[in-house]
Amino acid sequence: MGGTGISPKMTAVYQAVIELFTEGADLNNLTVAEITAKAGIGKGTAYEYFSNKEEMIAGALFYEMKNACQNLCRRFEQEKDLCAKFNFILMDMEEHFANTNCFFRALHVLMDHSAISAKLREMVRTKREDEILIMDMIRMLIEDEMRDAKGLTGEEKEYLTMMVLSKIICFAIYQFGAKNELHLESGAMRALLCRNVRSEIENFKSCMIGA
């Protein structure tokens, strides 16, 4: 996990939270003592950088999601089109299954009603423009694909963003156990999802031209 712009002690706390989370810890029941023990620092030292446990955990989740998405964006820039970039995202999810599991558990935390969720939502809401999360990453793909489309509204862009996100979630569900029931190879599943995304966007473009 990258720690650019933050102190080594903060990075240690963030890394400790992510490691505990990846190991299956319930974030709402996680204690400061468990976090600092994993980080190898004292509780007093941690409180020099954080006001409370929620700030430690929400900060760790935010920076892990941000760094993962920014790294992924840099890596798939060389891919030539939407399908290639989308397939690259799916392949990365498959290659880093543990990180993907952690990522989607973090999305679940983002949607609950805990103090951690409230702090995480605040961080997402007030993030800088150069801090890229999954929705920003997908919007970049859509904007690049639809750059020649005239009259694309904000609502239409958000619809396409959610459509692509739904396919990513579909592949995550497939990874988390459905593949054993479907008897479908991951390469075939990726190809079907890529084809579906391309078809959806092409149909959308056709409707815009015909309108």
Coordinates of C-alpha atoms in Angstrom, one line a residue, residues 95-209:
E95 CA -5.0 -11.9 -10.0
H96 CA -5.4 -10.0 -6.7
F97 CA -8.4 -11.9 -5.2
A98 CA -7.6 -11.0 -1.6
N99 CA -7.3 -7.3 -2.4
T100 CA -10.6 -7.5 -4.3
N101 CA -12.3 -9.2 -1.4
C102 CA -11.1 -6.5 0.9
F103 CA -12.1 -3.8 -1.6
F104 CA -15.7 -5.0 -1.8
R105 CA -16.0 -5.5 1.9
A106 CA -14.9 -1.9 2.2
L107 CA -17.7 -0.9 -0.2
H108 CA -20.1 -2.7 2.2
V109 CA -18.7 -0.7 5.1
L110 CA -19.2 2.4 3.1
M111 CA -23.0 1.6 2.8
D112 CA -23.7 0.7 6.4
H113 CA -24.7 3.1 9.2
S114 CA -21.7 2.8 11.5
A115 CA -19.4 5.7 12.7
I116 CA -16.7 4.2 10.5
S117 CA -19.0 4.4 7.5
A118 CA -19.9 8.1 8.3
K119 CA -16.2 9.0 8.5
L120 CA -15.4 7.1 5.3
R121 CA -18.3 8.8 3.4
E122 CA -16.9 12.2 4.6
M123 CA -13.5 11.3 3.2
V124 CA -15.0 10.3 -0.1
R125 CA -17.1 13.5 -0.3
T126 CA -14.2 15.8 0.5
K127 CA -11.4 14.1 -1.5
R128 CA -9.2 16.0 -3.9
E129 CA -9.9 15.9 -7.6
D130 CA -6.6 14.0 -8.2
E131 CA -7.6 11.2 -5.7
I132 CA -9.2 8.5 -7.8
L133 CA -11.7 6.0 -6.5
I134 CA -13.6 3.3 -8.4
M135 CA -16.4 5.5 -9.6
D136 CA -13.8 8.1 -10.9
M137 CA -11.9 5.3 -12.7
I138 CA -15.1 4.1 -14.4
R139 CA -16.1 7.7 -15.4
M140 CA -12.7 8.1 -17.0
L141 CA -13.3 5.0 -19.1
I142 CA -16.8 6.2 -20.1
E143 CA -15.6 9.8 -20.9
D144 CA -12.8 8.4 -23.1
E145 CA -15.2 6.0 -24.9
M146 CA -17.9 8.6 -25.4
R147 CA -15.7 11.6 -26.2
D148 CA -17.1 11.8 -29.7
A149 CA -20.7 11.5 -28.6
K150 CA -22.5 14.8 -28.8
G151 CA -25.0 15.9 -26.2
L152 CA -24.2 13.3 -23.5
T153 CA -25.8 14.5 -20.3
G154 CA -24.5 14.1 -16.8
E155 CA -27.4 11.8 -16.0
E156 CA -26.6 9.6 -19.0
K157 CA -22.9 9.5 -18.0
E158 CA -23.9 8.4 -14.5
Y159 CA -26.1 5.7 -15.9
L160 CA -23.3 4.3 -18.0
T161 CA -21.0 4.5 -15.0
M162 CA -23.4 2.4 -12.9
M163 CA -23.8 0.0 -15.8
V164 CA -20.1 -0.7 -15.9
L165 CA -19.9 -0.9 -12.1
S166 CA -22.6 -3.5 -12.1
K167 CA -20.5 -5.7 -14.4
I168 CA -17.5 -5.3 -12.1
I169 CA -19.7 -6.4 -9.1
C170 CA -21.0 -9.3 -11.2
F171 CA -17.4 -10.5 -11.7
A172 CA -16.7 -10.1 -8.0
I173 CA -19.7 -12.3 -7.2
Y174 CA -18.5 -14.8 -9.7
Q175 CA -15.1 -14.8 -8.1
F176 CA -16.4 -15.1 -4.5
G177 CA -18.0 -18.6 -5.2
A178 CA -20.4 -18.5 -8.1
K179 CA -17.7 -19.8 -10.5
N180 CA -18.0 -23.2 -8.8
E181 CA -21.7 -23.3 -9.5
L182 CA -21.7 -21.9 -13.0
H183 CA -18.9 -24.2 -14.4
L184 CA -17.8 -21.2 -16.5
E185 CA -14.1 -20.5 -17.0
S186 CA -12.9 -17.1 -15.9
G187 CA -11.7 -16.2 -19.4
A188 CA -15.1 -17.0 -20.8
M189 CA -16.8 -15.0 -18.1
R190 CA -14.6 -12.0 -18.7
A191 CA -15.2 -12.2 -22.5
L192 CA -19.0 -12.3 -21.9
L193 CA -18.9 -9.3 -19.6
C194 CA -16.7 -7.3 -22.0
R195 CA -19.0 -8.1 -24.9
N196 CA -22.0 -7.0 -22.8
V197 CA -20.4 -3.7 -21.8
R198 CA -19.5 -3.0 -25.4
S199 CA -23.0 -3.9 -26.6
E200 CA -24.6 -1.7 -24.0
I201 CA -22.5 1.3 -24.9
E202 CA -22.9 0.8 -28.7
N203 CA -26.7 0.5 -28.2
F204 CA -26.6 3.7 -26.2
K205 CA -24.6 5.5 -28.9
S206 CA -27.1 4.3 -31.5
C207 CA -30.0 5.6 -29.5
M208 CA -28.3 9.0 -29.2
I209 CA -27.8 9.2 -32.9

